[in-house]
Coordinates of C-alpha atoms in Angstrom, one line a residue:
M1 CA 111.5 109.3 130.7
N2 CA 111.2 105.4 130.8
M3 CA 110.1 104.2 127.5
I4 CA 108.4 100.7 126.6
L5 CA 107.7 101.4 123.3
K6 CA 109.3 104.2 120.4
T7 CA 108.7 104.5 117.1
T8 CA 110.4 107.0 114.7
D9 CA 109.3 108.6 111.4
L10 CA 107.3 105.0 111.1
C11 CA 106.3 104.7 107.3
K12 CA 104.3 101.8 105.3
N13 CA 103.5 102.0 101.9
F14 CA 101.6 99.3 100.0
K15 CA 102.7 99.6 96.1
E16 CA 101.5 103.3 95.6
Q17 CA 99.3 103.9 98.8
K18 CA 100.7 105.3 101.6
A19 CA 99.1 103.9 104.7
V20 CA 101.2 105.2 107.2
R21 CA 103.7 108.0 107.0
D22 CA 106.1 109.7 109.7
V23 CA 104.4 108.2 113.0
S24 CA 106.5 108.7 116.0
L25 CA 105.0 107.2 118.9
N26 CA 106.3 107.7 122.7
I27 CA 104.9 105.3 125.3
E28 CA 105.7 105.1 129.0
R29 CA 106.4 102.1 131.0
N30 CA 103.3 101.8 133.4
S31 CA 100.6 103.9 131.2
I32 CA 97.9 103.5 129.1
Y33 CA 98.3 104.9 125.4
G34 CA 95.5 105.2 123.3
L35 CA 95.5 105.9 119.0
L36 CA 92.3 107.8 118.0
G37 CA 91.4 108.4 114.2
A38 CA 89.0 107.6 111.5
N39 CA 88.5 104.4 109.8
G40 CA 91.3 103.6 107.8
A41 CA 93.8 106.1 109.3
G42 CA 96.2 103.6 109.8
K43 CA 95.9 102.4 113.1
S44 CA 95.8 98.8 112.9
T45 CA 98.8 99.1 110.5
I46 CA 100.7 100.7 112.9
L47 CA 100.1 97.7 115.5
K48 CA 100.5 95.2 112.9
M49 CA 104.4 96.6 112.2
I50 CA 104.9 96.7 116.1
T51 CA 103.7 93.3 116.3
G52 CA 105.8 92.1 113.6
I53 CA 102.9 91.4 111.1
Y54 CA 104.0 94.0 108.8
R55 CA 107.6 95.1 108.2
P56 CA 107.5 99.1 108.4
T57 CA 108.7 100.8 104.7
S58 CA 111.1 103.1 107.1
G59 CA 111.5 103.9 110.2
K60 CA 112.4 103.0 113.3
I61 CA 110.9 100.7 116.3
E62 CA 112.4 100.6 119.8
F63 CA 111.2 98.1 122.7
N64 CA 112.6 98.5 125.8
S65 CA 115.2 101.1 124.9
H66 CA 116.8 98.7 122.3
T67 CA 115.9 98.1 118.5
W68 CA 112.6 95.9 117.9
S69 CA 113.5 92.5 117.4
R70 CA 111.1 89.4 116.9
S71 CA 112.3 87.8 120.0
D72 CA 110.2 90.6 121.8
L73 CA 107.1 89.4 121.0
N74 CA 107.6 87.3 124.0
N75 CA 107.0 90.4 126.2
I76 CA 104.1 91.5 123.6
R77 CA 100.4 90.3 123.5
A78 CA 97.7 91.9 121.2
L79 CA 94.0 91.6 120.3
I80 CA 94.0 92.5 116.7
E81 CA 90.6 92.0 115.1
M82 CA 89.1 89.0 116.1
P83 CA 90.9 86.7 118.4
P84 CA 92.0 83.2 117.3
L85 CA 89.4 80.6 119.3
Y86 CA 88.6 77.2 119.3
E87 CA 85.0 77.5 118.9
N88 CA 84.4 73.8 120.0
L89 CA 85.8 74.3 123.3
S90 CA 84.9 76.4 126.0
A91 CA 86.5 79.5 127.6
Y92 CA 88.3 77.6 130.1
E93 CA 89.4 74.8 127.6
N94 CA 90.5 77.7 125.1
L95 CA 92.6 79.2 127.5
K96 CA 93.9 76.1 129.3
A97 CA 95.4 75.0 125.6
R98 CA 97.4 78.3 125.5
T99 CA 98.6 78.0 129.2
L100 CA 100.1 74.3 128.3
A101 CA 101.5 76.2 124.9
L102 CA 102.9 78.8 127.0
G103 CA 104.3 76.7 130.3
L104 CA 102.1 78.6 132.3
S105 CA 100.4 77.5 135.9
E106 CA 96.9 76.6 135.8
K107 CA 95.6 78.9 138.1
R108 CA 96.4 81.7 135.6
I109 CA 93.3 80.8 133.9
K110 CA 90.7 81.6 136.9
E111 CA 92.4 84.7 137.4
V112 CA 91.9 86.2 133.7
L113 CA 88.1 84.9 133.4
E114 CA 87.6 87.1 136.7
I115 CA 89.2 89.7 135.2
V116 CA 87.4 89.6 131.8
R117 CA 84.0 88.7 133.6
L118 CA 83.5 85.1 131.8
E119 CA 83.9 83.1 135.0
N120 CA 80.3 81.6 135.1
T121 CA 80.3 80.4 131.3
G122 CA 80.9 77.2 132.3
R123 CA 81.0 74.5 129.4
K124 CA 79.3 76.8 127.0
K125 CA 81.5 76.4 123.6
T126 CA 83.1 79.9 122.6
G127 CA 81.2 79.2 118.7
H128 CA 77.9 80.1 121.1
F129 CA 79.3 83.0 122.6
S130 CA 78.3 86.9 121.4
L131 CA 80.8 89.0 119.7
G132 CA 81.4 90.8 123.0
M133 CA 81.9 87.8 124.9
K134 CA 84.9 86.5 122.1
Q135 CA 86.4 89.8 122.7
R136 CA 86.6 89.5 125.9
L137 CA 88.0 85.8 125.9
G138 CA 90.4 87.3 123.5
I139 CA 91.5 90.0 126.3
A140 CA 91.7 86.9 128.5
L141 CA 94.3 84.9 126.1
A142 CA 96.4 88.2 125.8
L143 CA 96.7 88.5 129.6
L144 CA 97.7 85.2 130.6
P145 CA 101.4 85.5 130.4
Q146 CA 101.5 89.3 132.1
P147 CA 103.0 91.1 129.1
Q148 CA 104.8 94.3 129.3
L149 CA 103.2 95.6 126.4
L150 CA 99.2 94.8 125.7
I151 CA 97.9 95.8 122.4
L152 CA 94.1 96.0 121.8
D153 CA 92.5 96.7 118.4
A154 CA 89.3 97.9 118.2
P155 CA 87.3 96.1 115.6
V156 CA 84.8 97.9 113.1
T157 CA 81.6 96.1 112.9
K158 CA 78.6 96.9 111.0
S159 CA 76.6 98.8 114.0
F160 CA 79.7 100.1 115.8
C161 CA 82.9 101.7 115.2
I162 CA 84.3 102.0 118.2
S163 CA 84.2 98.5 120.1
T164 CA 81.5 98.9 123.3
T165 CA 83.5 95.7 124.8
I166 CA 87.3 96.9 124.3
S167 CA 86.3 100.8 125.1
A168 CA 84.4 100.3 128.0
F169 CA 87.3 97.6 129.3
I170 CA 90.4 100.0 128.9
S171 CA 88.1 103.3 130.2
R172 CA 86.9 101.6 133.6
L173 CA 88.3 98.0 134.3
L174 CA 91.5 97.8 132.8
P175 CA 93.4 100.2 135.3
V176 CA 91.9 98.4 138.6
V177 CA 92.5 94.9 137.3
L178 CA 96.2 95.2 136.1
C179 CA 96.9 96.4 139.8
Q180 CA 94.7 93.4 141.5
M181 CA 96.4 90.8 139.3
G182 CA 99.9 92.1 140.2
C183 CA 101.3 93.3 136.8
P184 CA 100.8 97.1 136.8
R185 CA 104.3 96.9 134.7
T186 CA 101.9 96.0 131.8
A187 CA 101.2 99.1 129.2
P188 CA 98.3 98.9 127.3
L189 CA 98.3 100.4 123.6
F190 CA 94.5 100.7 122.4
T191 CA 93.0 102.1 119.3
L192 CA 89.3 103.6 119.0
C193 CA 87.6 104.8 115.7
Q194 CA 87.0 108.4 115.7
I195 CA 82.8 108.9 114.8
N196 CA 81.6 110.2 118.0
P197 CA 84.1 112.1 120.5
A198 CA 86.0 109.5 122.8
E199 CA 84.5 109.2 126.1

């Protein structure tokens, strides 16, 4: 099997608390992979180790068949918790700032805005966006450079455990839009919080 990401016996301790214990994942290239578990089960901690936010206590992470290094983050994009947005800027302006930083073509902005259905927001400042719109803009930011691995972490809110924006995007839109945008090589990894059965 052609693996984009593999973890072996991954563990993370915070002092005496064992947040993640012996997690082994095998994620194939061009696949969609979900982590399903209760709130506090360690899903976000796993993703933060994969993205270099946390250092594993023990275990191994491999990306593209080699031991993970920080340079691999050039091919990994993530939306973990809330996206970092300039709330005084529009959706387009937020994406333009990111394309300039990454040296990408400005034509990518229109493409990703259409993917997440924010192409008609005009000059509306993101500070006035709903939570769902902010999440969709975060997904657009993550999709800009056509990453090999896309990580989406569904945040817990007061009224929802499963983020309706991310879960709906994954289940109905993501497989289609990845083909439409010419990047079926992107493998999405996402989390859902288990209260009701995942649809």
